XYZ file of N, CA and C in Angstrom:
741
model
N 16.820 -21.074 35.595
C 17.909 -21.734 34.875
C 18.817 -22.469 35.865
N 19.085 -21.828 37.012
C 19.940 -22.439 38.027
C 19.299 -23.678 38.631
N 17.977 -23.720 38.629
C 17.259 -24.875 39.180
C 16.986 -25.936 38.121
N 17.508 -25.734 36.925
C 17.327 -26.735 35.884
C 15.981 -26.708 35.196
N 15.200 -25.658 35.454
C 13.874 -25.575 34.836
C 13.953 -25.061 33.396
N 15.043 -24.386 33.061
C 15.249 -23.889 31.698
C 16.703 -24.101 31.327
N 16.927 -24.347 30.042
C 18.300 -24.529 29.580
C 18.954 -23.167 29.375
N 20.279 -23.165 29.316
C 21.004 -21.924 29.065
C 20.611 -21.362 27.701
N 20.464 -22.254 26.708
C 20.101 -21.816 25.356
C 18.744 -21.125 25.347
N 17.776 -21.684 26.089
C 16.441 -21.080 26.151
C 16.502 -19.709 26.816
N 17.258 -19.619 27.909
C 17.362 -18.345 28.633
C 18.021 -17.275 27.770
N 19.076 -17.653 27.055
C 19.780 -16.694 26.195
C 18.876 -16.233 25.057
N 18.139 -17.182 24.465
C 17.240 -16.831 23.360
C 16.163 -15.861 23.815
N 15.603 -16.114 25.003
C 14.550 -15.250 25.541
C 15.087 -13.856 25.838
N 16.248 -13.799 26.463
C 16.824 -12.505 26.826
C 17.264 -11.738 25.585
N 17.794 -12.442 24.589
C 18.222 -11.785 23.352
C 17.033 -11.174 22.624
N 15.904 -11.895 22.599
C 14.704 -11.387 21.951
C 14.212 -10.128 22.660
N 14.273 -10.144 24.002
C 13.840 -8.976 24.769
C 14.731 -7.776 24.489
N 16.035 -8.012 24.406
C 16.975 -6.927 24.135
C 16.792 -6.380 22.725
N 16.493 -7.261 21.766
C 16.248 -6.793 20.394
C 15.089 -5.807 20.357
N 14.036 -6.125 21.114
C 12.873 -5.243 21.180
C 13.254 -3.900 21.810
N 14.050 -3.957 22.865
C 14.468 -2.727 23.535
C 15.347 -1.870 22.623
N 16.278 -2.512 21.919
C 17.157 -1.773 21.015
C 16.349 -1.104 19.899
N 15.369 -1.817 19.340
C 14.544 -1.240 18.284
C 13.767 -0.036 18.803
N 13.224 -0.179 20.023
C 12.465 0.920 20.623
C 13.358 2.137 20.850
N 14.573 1.911 21.355
C 15.494 3.011 21.602
C 15.938 3.666 20.293
N 16.190 2.853 19.273
C 16.590 3.398 17.968
C 15.489 4.260 17.383
N 14.249 3.811 17.562
C 13.101 4.567 17.054
C 12.983 5.908 17.776
N 13.136 5.877 19.102
C 13.034 7.104 19.884
C 14.169 8.071 19.536
N 15.368 7.513 19.333
C 16.507 8.369 18.993
C 16.283 9.054 17.643
N 15.821 8.294 16.657
C 15.560 8.877 15.337
C 14.460 9.924 15.415
N 13.452 9.674 16.250
C 12.352 10.625 16.398
C 12.846 11.927 17.017
N 13.684 11.813 18.036
C 14.236 13.017 18.668
C 15.068 13.825 17.681
N 15.875 13.129 16.884
C 16.694 13.824 15.895
C 15.826 14.462 14.811
N 14.731 13.787 14.484
C 13.829 14.334 13.464
C 13.203 15.641 13.944
N 12.887 15.707 15.225
C 12.320 16.940 15.784
C 13.398 18.015 15.893
N 14.588 17.593 16.316
C 15.689 18.534 16.504
C 16.112 19.188 15.190
N 16.118 18.411 14.113
C 16.594 18.929 12.825
C 15.514 19.649 12.027
N 14.273 19.601 12.483
C 13.192 20.281 11.768
C 13.337 21.792 11.935
N 12.863 22.514 10.942
C 12.870 23.973 11.044
C 12.008 24.387 12.236
N 12.386 25.446 12.950
C 11.628 25.856 14.144
C 10.135 25.997 13.894
N 9.762 26.480 12.723
C 8.342 26.665 12.433
C 7.621 25.347 12.160
N 8.385 24.255 11.944
C 7.785 22.963 11.622
C 7.866 21.965 12.776
N 8.518 22.347 13.862
C 8.744 21.400 14.949
C 7.456 20.940 15.615
N 6.529 21.856 15.823
C 5.274 21.476 16.481
C 4.504 20.460 15.630
N 4.467 20.701 14.316
C 3.773 19.785 13.416
C 4.455 18.418 13.375
N 5.791 18.423 13.329
C 6.511 17.151 13.293
C 6.380 16.411 14.610
N 6.388 17.140 15.705
C 6.213 16.519 17.013
C 4.872 15.806 17.102
N 3.825 16.467 16.620
C 2.489 15.857 16.641
C 2.449 14.606 15.763
N 3.111 14.671 14.611
C 3.148 13.528 13.701
C 3.843 12.337 14.350
N 5.003 12.577 14.959
C 5.786 11.493 15.546
C 5.189 10.993 16.858
N 4.488 11.880 17.564
C 3.868 11.463 18.826
C 2.802 10.408 18.603
N 2.201 10.419 17.423
C 1.167 9.438 17.100
C 1.750 8.152 16.535
N 3.079 8.088 16.415
C 3.727 6.894 15.853
C 5.003 6.600 16.640
N 4.857 6.408 17.944
C 6.019 6.242 18.804
C 6.607 4.833 18.767
N 5.870 3.893 18.213
C 6.319 2.503 18.168
C 6.166 1.978 16.741
N 7.286 1.641 16.105
C 7.235 1.161 14.738
C 6.422 -0.109 14.578
N 6.510 -1.003 15.560
C 5.745 -2.245 15.493
C 4.251 -2.007 15.521
N 3.822 -1.055 16.353
C 2.400 -0.728 16.432
C 1.930 -0.110 15.119
N 2.767 0.756 14.536
C 2.410 1.363 13.252
C 2.273 0.298 12.174
N 3.195 -0.651 12.151
C 3.123 -1.730 11.169
C 1.823 -2.503 11.301
N 1.425 -2.790 12.539
C 0.154 -3.485 12.770
C -1.014 -2.667 12.227
N -0.959 -1.347 12.400
C -2.028 -0.480 11.890
C -2.082 -0.528 10.361
N -0.918 -0.547 9.717
C -0.875 -0.621 8.262
C -1.453 -1.944 7.774
N -1.086 -3.026 8.432
C -1.597 -4.350 8.046
C -3.108 -4.414 8.209
N -3.607 -3.918 9.340
C -5.052 -3.946 9.575
C -5.790 -3.080 8.566
N -5.192 -1.976 8.175
C -5.806 -1.099 7.171
C -6.045 -1.878 5.886
N -5.030 -2.595 5.403
C -5.170 -3.322 4.143
C -6.066 -4.542 4.275
N -6.098 -5.129 5.433
C -7.028 -6.247 5.622
C -8.468 -5.774 5.563
N -8.720 -4.564 6.059
C -10.074 -4.006 5.940
C -10.400 -3.690 4.482
N -9.425 -3.162 3.751
C -9.640 -2.829 2.342
C -9.982 -4.070 1.545
N -9.253 -5.164 1.803
C -9.412 -6.382 1.019
C -10.482 -7.321 1.559
N -11.104 -6.987 2.666
C -12.182 -7.829 3.205
C -13.294 -7.963 2.161
N -13.896 -9.149 2.079
C -13.802 -10.313 2.962
C -12.827 -11.382 2.482
N -11.753 -11.002 1.797
C -10.765 -11.978 1.367
C -10.124 -12.616 2.605
N -10.038 -13.951 2.678
C -9.428 -14.607 3.848
C -7.989 -14.160 4.062
N -7.600 -14.096 5.322
C -6.258 -13.617 5.661
C -5.167 -14.447 4.987
N -5.379 -15.765 4.893
C -4.344 -16.626 4.300
C -4.084 -16.270 2.836
N -5.089 -15.702 2.182
C -4.947 -15.361 0.764
C -4.225 -14.036 0.546
N -4.120 -13.222 1.580
C -3.509 -11.902 1.390
C -2.210 -11.734 2.184
N -1.774 -12.803 2.867
C -0.533 -12.688 3.648
C 0.646 -12.295 2.774
N 0.785 -12.929 1.599
C 1.894 -12.593 0.716
C 1.732 -11.179 0.148
N 0.479 -10.783 -0.126
C 0.196 -9.427 -0.611
C 0.673 -8.411 0.424
N 0.347 -8.665 1.694
C 0.741 -7.758 2.772
C 2.259 -7.704 2.881
N 2.912 -8.864 2.820
C 4.373 -8.910 2.922
C 5.024 -8.069 1.829
N 4.479 -8.144 0.609
C 5.100 -7.464 -0.526
C 4.835 -5.958 -0.521
N 3.728 -5.534 0.059
C 3.295 -4.141 -0.081
C 3.336 -3.308 1.193
N 3.478 -3.927 2.341
C 3.502 -3.182 3.607
C 4.916 -3.219 4.185
N 5.604 -2.093 4.243
C 6.996 -2.091 4.723
C 7.096 -2.364 6.222
N 8.107 -3.136 6.574
C 8.412 -3.365 7.989
C 9.101 -2.121 8.543
N 8.935 -1.847 9.823
C 9.657 -0.701 10.397
C 11.150 -1.000 10.433
N 11.999 -0.087 10.007
C 13.448 -0.327 10.042
C 13.933 -0.545 11.471
N 14.874 -1.468 11.639
C 15.403 -1.742 12.980
C 16.164 -0.543 13.527
N 16.877 0.161 12.640
C 17.632 1.348 13.042
C 17.299 2.470 12.060
N 16.130 3.098 12.213
C 15.643 4.047 11.205
C 16.452 5.334 11.148
N 16.523 5.878 9.941
C 17.092 7.210 9.764
C 16.016 8.244 10.095
N 16.390 9.498 10.087
C 15.418 10.563 10.334
C 14.318 10.523 9.273
N 14.719 10.421 8.007
C 13.734 10.399 6.925
C 12.810 9.197 7.037
N 13.351 8.060 7.434
C 12.538 6.845 7.532
C 11.520 6.927 8.666
N 11.906 7.444 9.804
C 10.969 7.511 10.921
C 9.860 8.521 10.621
N 10.202 9.604 9.909
C 9.186 10.584 9.524
C 8.250 9.988 8.482
N 8.811 9.275 7.509
C 7.993 8.655 6.463
C 7.048 7.614 7.060
N 7.548 6.815 7.985
C 6.712 5.782 8.599
C 5.589 6.409 9.415
N 5.905 7.501 10.101
C 4.879 8.211 10.867
C 3.824 8.800 9.938
N 4.253 9.275 8.774
C 3.292 9.833 7.818
C 2.387 8.736 7.257
N 2.935 7.540 7.041
C 2.104 6.412 6.610
C 1.015 6.135 7.642
N 1.402 6.188 8.922
C 0.432 5.968 9.984
C -0.664 7.024 9.956
N -0.288 8.271 9.709
C -1.269 9.352 9.657
C -2.219 9.172 8.473
N -1.705 8.694 7.354
C -2.537 8.501 6.167
C -3.599 7.433 6.400
N -3.203 6.291 6.958
C -4.186 5.218 7.144
C -5.151 5.530 8.289
N -4.789 6.507 9.127
C -5.695 6.911 10.208
C -6.779 7.864 9.707
N -6.623 8.378 8.496
C -7.606 9.280 7.897
C -8.833 8.463 7.469
N -10.000 8.730 8.053
C -11.196 7.942 7.718
C -11.526 7.947 6.229
N -11.278 9.062 5.546
C -11.595 9.151 4.122
C -10.638 8.334 3.258
N -9.463 8.036 3.796
C -8.484 7.260 3.046
C -9.006 5.848 2.778
N -9.679 5.285 3.754
C -10.233 3.936 3.592
C -11.190 3.880 2.415
N -12.092 4.834 2.354
C -13.067 4.849 1.269
C -12.413 5.077 -0.080
N -11.405 5.945 -0.122
C -10.724 6.243 -1.386
C -10.000 5.020 -1.921
N -9.319 4.294 -1.039
C -8.566 3.119 -1.478
C -9.500 1.982 -1.864
N -10.577 1.795 -1.113
C -11.550 0.750 -1.472
C -12.156 1.037 -2.845
N -12.454 2.306 -3.100
C -13.016 2.682 -4.399
C -12.013 2.389 -5.513
N -10.742 2.663 -5.248
C -9.725 2.397 -6.254
C -9.585 0.902 -6.518
N -9.597 0.111 -5.465
C -9.338 -1.320 -5.625
C -10.525 -2.063 -6.218
N -11.741 -1.762 -5.725
C -12.920 -2.511 -6.169
C -13.679 -1.794 -7.274
N -13.320 -0.535 -7.551
C -13.918 0.275 -8.611
C -15.376 0.637 -8.322
N -15.989 1.332 -9.291
C -17.355 1.819 -9.137
C -18.352 0.663 -9.189
N -19.507 0.865 -8.541
C -20.580 -0.131 -8.511
C -20.053 -1.482 -8.032
N -19.492 -1.502 -6.831
C -18.928 -2.739 -6.292
C -19.983 -3.651 -5.665
N -21.177 -3.115 -5.423
C -22.221 -3.922 -4.765
C -22.564 -5.200 -5.535
N -22.653 -5.161 -6.885
C -23.027 -6.379 -7.617
C -21.920 -7.427 -7.718
N -20.733 -7.163 -7.189
C -19.640 -8.123 -7.306
C -20.056 -9.440 -6.655
N -19.994 -10.514 -7.416
C -20.488 -11.808 -6.955
C -19.475 -12.530 -6.057
N -18.232 -12.546 -6.490
C -17.203 -13.296 -5.766
C -15.959 -12.419 -5.656
N -15.796 -11.736 -4.524
C -14.673 -10.823 -4.347
C -13.339 -11.566 -4.323
N -13.346 -12.765 -3.796
C -12.098 -13.531 -3.759
C -11.627 -13.836 -5.177
N -12.556 -14.228 -6.058
C -12.193 -14.519 -7.439
C -11.675 -13.261 -8.138
N -12.341 -12.141 -7.884
C -11.912 -10.881 -8.481
C -10.537 -10.495 -7.962
N -10.309 -10.671 -6.671
C -9.013 -10.367 -6.074
C -7.907 -11.192 -6.731
N -8.148 -12.482 -6.922
C -7.145 -13.364 -7.522
C -6.878 -12.976 -8.969
N -7.949 -12.709 -9.729
C -7.794 -12.351 -11.137
C -7.033 -11.036 -11.311
N -7.395 -10.039 -10.493
C -6.716 -8.737 -10.576
C -5.264 -8.870 -10.131
N -5.024 -9.667 -9.089
C -3.664 -9.872 -8.604
C -2.784 -10.487 -9.685
N -3.340 -11.424 -10.456
C -2.589 -12.039 -11.561
C -2.196 -10.987 -12.599
N -3.125 -10.074 -12.886
C -2.832 -9.016 -13.855
C -1.754 -8.085 -13.309
N -1.884 -7.703 -12.045
C -0.914 -6.793 -11.440
C 0.497 -7.381 -11.487
N 0.618 -8.684 -11.272
C 1.928 -9.338 -11.333
C 2.540 -9.200 -12.724
N 1.688 -9.305 -13.752
C 2.190 -9.204 -15.121
C 2.519 -7.765 -15.513
N 1.955 -6.805 -14.780
C 2.241 -5.391 -15.059
C 3.555 -4.965 -14.405
N 3.984 -5.683 -13.376
C 5.218 -5.322 -12.654
C 6.401 -5.124 -13.595
N 6.716 -6.087 -14.501
C 7.873 -5.858 -15.384
C 7.686 -4.662 -16.313
N 6.446 -4.360 -16.688
C 6.202 -3.199 -17.552
C 6.542 -1.912 -16.809
N 6.134 -1.853 -15.545
C 6.454 -0.672 -14.736
C 7.957 -0.589 -14.513
N 8.593 -1.738 -14.226
C 10.038 -1.759 -13.984
C 10.813 -1.264 -15.195
N 10.323 -1.597 -16.388
C 11.017 -1.225 -17.623
C 10.616 0.165 -18.127
N 9.707 0.817 -17.400
C 9.292 2.153 -17.794
C 8.389 2.190 -19.015
N 7.685 1.079 -19.284
C 6.769 1.030 -20.426
C 5.552 1.894 -20.129
N 5.207 2.780 -21.034
C 4.068 3.655 -20.829
C 2.773 2.857 -20.926
N 1.742 3.242 -20.171
C 0.466 2.514 -20.218
C -0.116 2.449 -21.622
N -0.650 1.289 -21.968
C -1.256 1.106 -23.282
C -2.435 0.145 -23.154
N -3.314 0.179 -24.132
C -4.501 -0.687 -24.123
C -4.132 -2.024 -24.753
N -3.647 -2.956 -23.940
C -3.243 -4.271 -24.421
C -3.919 -5.387 -23.647
N -3.304 -6.556 -23.679
C -3.903 -7.732 -23.044
C -4.025 -7.570 -21.533
N -3.071 -6.881 -20.916
C -3.133 -6.685 -19.464
C -4.388 -5.909 -19.078
N -4.646 -4.837 -19.807
C -5.844 -4.044 -19.530
C -7.101 -4.850 -19.834
N -7.104 -5.597 -20.932
C -8.272 -6.410 -21.284
C -8.602 -7.400 -20.170
N -7.576 -8.033 -19.624
C -7.794 -8.995 -18.529
C -8.302 -8.303 -17.273
N -7.790 -7.107 -17.007
C -8.229 -6.336 -15.842
C -9.708 -5.982 -15.971
N -10.098 -5.470 -17.137
C -11.492 -5.091 -17.361
C -12.386 -6.323 -17.344
N -11.949 -7.416 -17.982
C -12.746 -8.643 -18.006
C -12.966 -9.193 -16.602
N -11.954 -9.085 -15.743
C -12.092 -9.564 -14.365
C -13.208 -8.810 -13.656
N -13.218 -7.484 -13.820
C -14.257 -6.673 -13.171
C -15.628 -6.918 -13.821
N -15.630 -7.108 -15.118
C -16.906 -7.350 -15.809
C -17.510 -8.680 -15.369
N -16.712 -9.748 -15.354
C -17.222 -11.063 -14.935
C -17.725 -11.023 -13.502
N -17.017 -10.303 -12.648
C -17.409 -10.239 -11.235
C -18.771 -9.600 -11.058
N -19.179 -8.779 -12.039
C -20.460 -8.082 -11.973
C -21.497 -8.666 -12.932
N -21.148 -9.777 -13.578
C -22.072 -10.395 -14.523
C -22.237 -9.596 -15.798
N -21.204 -8.866 -16.199
C -21.268 -8.055 -17.410
C -20.158 -8.458 -18.373
N -20.063 -7.717 -19.485
C -19.034 -7.960 -20.484
C -18.245 -6.694 -20.731
N -17.027 -6.895 -21.202
C -16.179 -5.752 -21.544
C -16.803 -4.984 -22.703
N -16.926 -3.690 -22.529
C -17.472 -2.822 -23.576
C -17.001 -1.408 -23.294
N -17.163 -0.533 -24.271
C -16.789 0.872 -24.073
C -17.572 1.471 -22.917
N -18.853 1.105 -22.836
C -19.699 1.630 -21.758
C -19.210 1.141 -20.404
N -18.867 -0.146 -20.327
C -18.420 -0.690 -19.047
C -17.096 -0.061 -18.623
N -16.194 0.168 -19.578
C -14.919 0.795 -19.244
C -15.119 2.203 -18.707
N -16.065 2.900 -19.277
C -16.371 4.242 -18.773
C -16.945 4.167 -17.360
N -17.737 3.126 -17.091
C -18.301 2.959 -15.748
C -17.201 2.730 -14.716
N -16.159 1.999 -15.106
C -15.061 1.742 -14.174
C -14.329 3.023 -13.785
N -14.467 4.059 -14.599
C -13.793 5.328 -14.324
C -14.659 6.308 -13.544
N -15.947 5.979 -13.382
C -16.849 6.880 -12.651
C -16.420 6.952 -11.182
N -16.310 8.162 -10.676
C -15.905 8.400 -9.283
C -14.559 7.760 -8.954
N -13.691 7.636 -9.959
C -12.371 7.052 -9.724
C -11.572 7.883 -8.731
N -10.896 7.208 -7.823
C -10.086 7.896 -6.815
C -8.590 7.699 -7.064
N -8.243 7.188 -8.230
C -6.843 6.877 -8.521
C -5.939 8.102 -8.464
N -6.484 9.278 -8.713
C -5.677 10.500 -8.673
C -5.654 11.148 -7.290
N -6.259 10.500 -6.302
C -6.285 11.040 -4.942
C -4.849 11.238 -4.444
N -4.532 12.445 -3.995
C -3.159 12.762 -3.597
C -2.699 11.919 -2.420
N -3.637 11.492 -1.549
C -3.250 10.674 -0.391
C -2.777 9.296 -0.822
N -3.455 8.731 -1.817
C -3.056 7.414 -2.317
C -1.669 7.476 -2.936
N -1.432 8.501 -3.752
C -0.127 8.624 -4.387
C 0.959 8.928 -3.361
N 0.620 9.681 -2.350
C 1.590 9.970 -1.306
C 1.937 8.697 -0.534
N 0.947 7.873 -0.269
C 1.173 6.623 0.456
C 2.206 5.764 -0.271
N 2.006 5.572 -1.579
C 2.917 4.698 -2.325
C 4.269 5.359 -2.541
N 4.301 6.672 -2.635
C 5.584 7.363 -2.739
C 6.405 7.161 -1.469
N 5.745 7.167 -0.322
C 6.434 6.954 0.951
C 6.956 5.526 1.068
N 6.188 4.556 0.587
C 6.641 3.159 0.689
C 7.899 2.926 -0.136
N 8.090 3.709 -1.201
C 9.276 3.548 -2.033
C 10.556 3.832 -1.234
N 10.443 4.625 -0.180
C 11.615 4.909 0.640
C 12.109 3.656 1.358
N 11.222 2.677 1.534
C 11.589 1.458 2.250
C 11.843 0.278 1.310
N 11.173 0.271 0.166
C 11.288 -0.855 -0.757
C 12.277 -0.627 -1.897
N 12.689 0.595 -2.108
C 13.639 0.858 -3.178
C 13.050 0.567 -4.544
N 13.660 -0.382 -5.257
C 13.238 -0.687 -6.627
C 12.075 -1.669 -6.702
N 11.643 -2.192 -5.577
C 10.512 -3.128 -5.604
C 9.261 -2.422 -6.139
N 8.581 -3.066 -7.076
C 7.349 -2.503 -7.642
C 6.168 -3.043 -6.855
N 5.452 -2.163 -6.204
C 4.318 -2.559 -5.377
C 2.998 -2.402 -6.136
N 1.911 -2.669 -5.436
C 0.582 -2.558 -6.031
C 0.295 -1.131 -6.492
N 0.826 -0.139 -5.771
C 0.531 1.254 -6.113
C 0.812 1.620 -7.557
N 2.057 1.535 -8.015
C 2.355 1.909 -9.404
C 1.753 0.978 -10.445
N 1.535 -0.290 -10.103
C 0.916 -1.202 -11.072
C -0.558 -0.865 -11.262
N -1.247 -0.545 -10.172
C -2.642 -0.132 -10.274
C -2.737 1.188 -11.041
N -1.792 2.080 -10.783
C -1.769 3.368 -11.471
C -1.569 3.165 -12.973
N -0.702 2.217 -13.340
C -0.439 1.913 -14.746
C -1.727 1.456 -15.428
N -2.461 0.553 -14.780
C -3.704 0.044 -15.369
C -4.763 1.141 -15.470
N -4.822 2.006 -14.465
C -5.790 3.108 -14.515
C -5.520 4.022 -15.697
N -4.254 4.359 -15.885
C -3.910 5.239 -17.003
C -4.172 4.563 -18.340
N -3.907 3.256 -18.421
C -4.209 2.518 -19.649
C -5.711 2.514 -19.907
N -6.497 2.336 -18.841
C -7.957 2.344 -18.966
C -8.451 3.716 -19.402
N -7.903 4.757 -18.798
C -8.318 6.116 -19.155
C -8.007 6.419 -20.613
N -6.827 6.022 -21.060
C -6.455 6.243 -22.460
C -7.373 5.456 -23.390
N -7.771 4.251 -22.995
C -8.606 3.421 -23.867
C -9.996 4.011 -24.054
N -10.410 4.877 -23.136
C -11.731 5.503 -23.249
C -11.648 6.891 -23.883
N -10.425 7.304 -24.234
C -10.267 8.591 -24.912
C -9.836 9.721 -24.020
N -9.555 9.438 -22.725
C -9.072 10.493 -21.839
C -7.574 10.622 -22.065
N -7.153 11.695 -22.736
C -5.771 11.805 -23.219
C -4.748 11.960 -22.109
N -5.092 12.731 -21.076
C -4.116 13.014 -20.023
C -4.780 12.816 -18.669
N -4.940 11.547 -18.220
C -5.659 11.263 -16.985
C -5.015 11.905 -15.769
N -5.811 12.312 -14.802
C -5.290 12.986 -13.607
C -4.220 12.195 -12.892
N -4.331 10.840 -12.871
C -3.343 10.044 -12.154
C -1.956 10.216 -12.741
N -1.882 10.389 -14.056
C -0.580 10.594 -14.688
C 0.029 11.907 -14.212
N -0.804 12.943 -14.142
C -0.326 14.232 -13.651
C 0.136 14.112 -12.209
N -0.652 13.410 -11.387
C -0.301 13.257 -9.979
C 0.997 12.477 -9.830
N 1.173 11.419 -10.637
C 2.389 10.627 -10.576
C 3.599 11.489 -10.903
N 3.474 12.306 -11.955
C 4.589 13.171 -12.347
C 4.926 14.172 -11.255
N 3.888 14.674 -10.587
C 4.108 15.619 -9.495
C 4.864 14.956 -8.336
N 4.478 13.695 -8.005
C 5.134 12.985 -6.918
C 6.589 12.714 -7.269
N 6.861 12.344 -8.530
C 8.224 12.055 -8.931
C 9.100 13.308 -8.892
N 8.483 14.466 -9.189
C 9.244 15.708 -9.200
C 9.618 16.158 -7.791
N 8.919 15.627 -6.778
C 9.237 15.976 -5.403
C 10.541 15.305 -4.973
């Protein structure tokens, strides 16, 4: 800067960015230390192990993003950037104890090898091999999920209406089939929607998004509507959702 190779504005911007990174790192470490300190003595070892695997919020965020990109593959990255922004929480700049623990737990969930298979099964449903155009299916399902958001926000109970019909038709067209009672039952075969890890993942994200309705509860709404339409009176996902809310 003194030799005129950089302007004062450039130097200040560079140094400010570096300090922001340092402050975030220190805030994360401070919250982690407090999280260990405030844990019950019998839980400290477990919490220490959890937080030790998530020492950098930025790295954890990258892991979450990569997890969902693998789930949605082979959808092009440009098509899912907004999806990722809406559904993957950024690490808080100055996290609370609860937030740093929740973020670390998200990291542990996506690191579970079985979690990948469970979420892929939920998103693409049973018999995904015959799907002709995954990008088209992704777009069609995403359109339905957007329309389900206000229903979830208003607390409307799942029902067999146009939203469910469009969801089923999207999956049927992708497989060269038609909506029918048999096909709806096939979509429920080996369903992982009631998997406790999936529900825990979305419950944790609510700590960062507040009232924002993400893919988790909208997908759950459609699953319950589908289950009811086939005659399953009390689908497991509904029970799991109620259990998570009671926590």
